Amino acid sequence: MTLTPARPAVPRLVDQFELGLDAPICLTWELTYACNLACVHCLSSSGRRDPRELSTEQAKAVIDELQRMQVFYVNIGGGEPTVRPDFWELVEYAVDHQVGVKFSTNGVRITPERAQWLAASDYVDVQISLDGATAEVNDAVRGRGSFDMAIKALQNLADAGFQDSKISVVVTRENVRQLDEFQELADRYGATLRITRLRPSGRGADVWDELHPTAEDQRFLYDWLVAKGERVLTGDSFFHLAAFGDALPGLNLCGAGRVVCLIDPVGDVYACPFAIHDTFLAGNLLDEGGFQKVWQESALFTELRSPQTGGACTSCSAFDACRGGCMAAKFFTGLPLDGPDPECVKGNSEHALAGDRTVPATSQDHSRPAAVVLGMPGRPTSIPDRFCNESPL
Amino acid sequence: MTSFDPHAAWRRTPSVVLRPEPFGALVYDFGSRRLSFLKDLALVRVVEALNRSASALAALQVAGIAEADHPRYLAALRTLASAGTITPRQEAIAS
Ligand code: SF4
Ligand code: SF4
């Protein structure tokens, strides 16, 4: 058997990944745009349910197809996926069809009973979102009461004997100095800490300037990961920090459309969960040929898998590790896709960020009319006292 | 850690699946939920041949690995054994 000539004979995995795989390995599936919260930085601008949301039967057909394509696991998110009335049914269906599930939740439906059910099921991973190690910091971005809700969920899981839940943190200027406290929280609940990058996607675009880590914070974060990050999950979040020195563990490339993609609640397939925009829409899986056809044949994904130019980054000494950073971060800050990341640690995007740039208009938004306004820690946010005021539950 | 005996019979661990890819295969263990990779098409053939071969060495034959390359592939199998991707097989081969 011979290798396809386009592929180097002694493959580096990253090089292989850049050419794409027959099926994604980091597939995110957002089951609903409905959410009981209204976090200021929501990457999918969630809030209201989309009336075109996939039905239970359609969702099961997607799972059947993922099984055929040997997608071994899927990251389910939203919105708040657990508010779908058929959520647990779909989880069960996926697991029964060799598609493992990791789902992200704010904890709203993780009751003691549900925690027991989860503890008894194999191949289900639970990830609780928390964006501050204290209620003050967390609730300023996620809304009042959301810290307590998340902690309750973690407690219920621990009490039920659920092994190795995840605490998922979006690193911001406000919480980056709390990394040790997050790790302590994780240890307390027998959980693994996962930290991800704040991208200017969805409503994140509105708060990115105020919330994204400063240059100093990025250095702190890098040093923390090198010193203490061994047990911490990061996905593909911080490979742009590799320009500080050594590459960090994790996926060290932008996998958008190559190994990563997103299925949204209406079946639209995007290159990446952080790229919900018409520019990165590859197709809809309800069209003929289904998800497989979109993944394997769409013009957009074919383009993303073709050799890319590094543009202004090519001459950078860190290019091999950093590869110009995150496509979505560049796009939503109005920077050229073949130039440096807006958080380039060598400062090579400062000029472009300061200059004339046009931030792309959003192409879809499911926010509820009164979303949270970013509150300073300790100051009441504009969220209503009963934060489920306009909740779709 | 499982010690690796090339003369013994081996198999792909039942909770492990291989997904063919242009560069080799993705390896997913439903038990440990760990994803790894085989970066070599011939190694994929070797692993697939284990279940129907009397020994690891026999599997190398079945997969058409040249004699000179045996040490390299046995080393790879040893690594897979310590990762739990392949495990010793007790039952006799029906042939
Ligand atoms: S666009 Fe950014 S978030 Fe999406 S896959 Fe690429 S690096 Fe990751
Ligand atoms: S110039 Fe480009 S490759 Fe170099 S560190 Fe900045 S973003 Fe990374």
JSON list of C-alpha atoms in Angstrom, two decimals, chain A residues 1-4 7 11 13 16-17 21-25 69-73 98-100 122-125, chain B residues 15 17-24 26-41 45:
[
{"chain": "A", "resi": 1, "resn": "MET", "atom": "CA", "xyz": [0.00, 0.00, 0.00]},
{"chain": "A", "resi": 2, "resn": "THR", "atom": "CA", "xyz": [1.31, 3.45, -0.77]},
{"chain": "A", "resi": 3, "resn": "LEU", "atom": "CA", "xyz": [0.65, 6.73, 0.88]},
{"chain": "A", "resi": 4, "resn": "THR", "atom": "CA", "xyz": [-1.27, 9.35, -1.02]},
{"chain": "A", "resi": 7, "resn": "ARG", "atom": "CA", "xyz": [0.99, 13.38, 2.21]},
{"chain": "A", "resi": 11, "resn": "PRO", "atom": "CA", "xyz": [3.98, 12.14, 8.72]},
{"chain": "A", "resi": 13, "resn": "LEU", "atom": "CA", "xyz": [0.47, 14.41, 12.89]},
{"chain": "A", "resi": 16, "resn": "GLN", "atom": "CA", "xyz": [-1.70, 15.19, 8.53]},
{"chain": "A", "resi": 17, "resn": "PHE", "atom": "CA", "xyz": [-4.35, 17.04, 10.42]},
{"chain": "A", "resi": 21, "resn": "LEU", "atom": "CA", "xyz": [-9.47, 13.59, 8.26]},
{"chain": "A", "resi": 22, "resn": "ASP", "atom": "CA", "xyz": [-12.25, 11.37, 6.92]},
{"chain": "A", "resi": 23, "resn": "ALA", "atom": "CA", "xyz": [-14.36, 12.34, 9.93]},
{"chain": "A", "resi": 24, "resn": "PRO", "atom": "CA", "xyz": [-13.86, 14.99, 12.58]},
{"chain": "A", "resi": 25, "resn": "ILE", "atom": "CA", "xyz": [-12.26, 14.15, 15.93]},
{"chain": "A", "resi": 69, "resn": "MET", "atom": "CA", "xyz": [-18.58, 7.58, 10.25]},
{"chain": "A", "resi": 70, "resn": "GLN", "atom": "CA", "xyz": [-16.95, 6.28, 13.45]},
{"chain": "A", "resi": 71, "resn": "VAL", "atom": "CA", "xyz": [-17.08, 9.58, 15.25]},
{"chain": "A", "resi": 72, "resn": "PHE", "atom": "CA", "xyz": [-16.26, 8.14, 18.63]},
{"chain": "A", "resi": 73, "resn": "TYR", "atom": "CA", "xyz": [-17.49, 10.98, 20.75]},
{"chain": "A", "resi": 98, "resn": "GLN", "atom": "CA", "xyz": [-21.01, 3.92, 20.10]},
{"chain": "A", "resi": 99, "resn": "VAL", "atom": "CA", "xyz": [-20.98, 7.69, 20.14]},
{"chain": "A", "resi": 100, "resn": "GLY", "atom": "CA", "xyz": [-19.66, 8.78, 23.52]},
{"chain": "A", "resi": 122, "resn": "ASP", "atom": "CA", "xyz": [-20.69, 4.73, 30.82]},
{"chain": "A", "resi": 123, "resn": "TYR", "atom": "CA", "xyz": [-19.28, 7.00, 28.17]},
{"chain": "A", "resi": 124, "resn": "VAL", "atom": "CA", "xyz": [-20.92, 10.15, 29.46]},
{"chain": "A", "resi": 125, "resn": "ASP", "atom": "CA", "xyz": [-18.74, 13.03, 30.54]},
{"chain": "B", "resi": 15, "resn": "SER", "atom": "CA", "xyz": [-12.85, -1.86, 23.86]},
{"chain": "B", "resi": 17, "resn": "VAL", "atom": "CA", "xyz": [-11.55, 0.51, 17.71]},
{"chain": "B", "resi": 18, "resn": "LEU", "atom": "CA", "xyz": [-9.42, 1.61, 14.78]},
{"chain": "B", "resi": 19, "resn": "ARG", "atom": "CA", "xyz": [-10.70, 4.15, 12.33]},
{"chain": "B", "resi": 20, "resn": "PRO", "atom": "CA", "xyz": [-8.79, 4.08, 9.05]},
{"chain": "B", "resi": 21, "resn": "GLU", "atom": "CA", "xyz": [-7.29, 7.39, 7.98]},
{"chain": "B", "resi": 22, "resn": "PRO", "atom": "CA", "xyz": [-5.01, 8.32, 5.09]},
{"chain": "B", "resi": 23, "resn": "PHE", "atom": "CA", "xyz": [-1.95, 8.34, 7.39]},
{"chain": "B", "resi": 24, "resn": "GLY", "atom": "CA", "xyz": [-2.78, 5.21, 9.36]},
{"chain": "B", "resi": 26, "resn": "LEU", "atom": "CA", "xyz": [-7.21, 6.76, 14.80]},
{"chain": "B", "resi": 27, "resn": "VAL", "atom": "CA", "xyz": [-7.30, 4.55, 17.85]},
{"chain": "B", "resi": 28, "resn": "TYR", "atom": "CA", "xyz": [-10.10, 5.06, 20.29]},
{"chain": "B", "resi": 29, "resn": "ASP", "atom": "CA", "xyz": [-10.49, 3.19, 23.55]},
{"chain": "B", "resi": 30, "resn": "PHE", "atom": "CA", "xyz": [-14.10, 3.27, 24.69]},
{"chain": "B", "resi": 31, "resn": "GLY", "atom": "CA", "xyz": [-12.92, 2.06, 28.07]},
{"chain": "B", "resi": 32, "resn": "SER", "atom": "CA", "xyz": [-10.39, 4.76, 28.91]},
{"chain": "B", "resi": 33, "resn": "ARG", "atom": "CA", "xyz": [-11.89, 7.26, 26.40]},
{"chain": "B", "resi": 34, "resn": "ARG", "atom": "CA", "xyz": [-8.43, 7.87, 25.13]},
{"chain": "B", "resi": 35, "resn": "LEU", "atom": "CA", "xyz": [-7.70, 8.82, 21.55]},
{"chain": "B", "resi": 36, "resn": "SER", "atom": "CA", "xyz": [-4.36, 7.97, 19.99]},
{"chain": "B", "resi": 37, "resn": "PHE", "atom": "CA", "xyz": [-2.93, 7.38, 16.56]},
{"chain": "B", "resi": 38, "resn": "LEU", "atom": "CA", "xyz": [-1.19, 4.81, 14.46]},
{"chain": "B", "resi": 39, "resn": "LYS", "atom": "CA", "xyz": [0.99, 6.81, 12.15]},
{"chain": "B", "resi": 40, "resn": "ASP", "atom": "CA", "xyz": [1.81, 3.97, 9.81]},
{"chain": "B", "resi": 41, "resn": "LEU", "atom": "CA", "xyz": [-0.44, 2.06, 7.42]},
{"chain": "B", "resi": 45, "resn": "ARG", "atom": "CA", "xyz": [-2.35, -4.01, 9.04]}
]
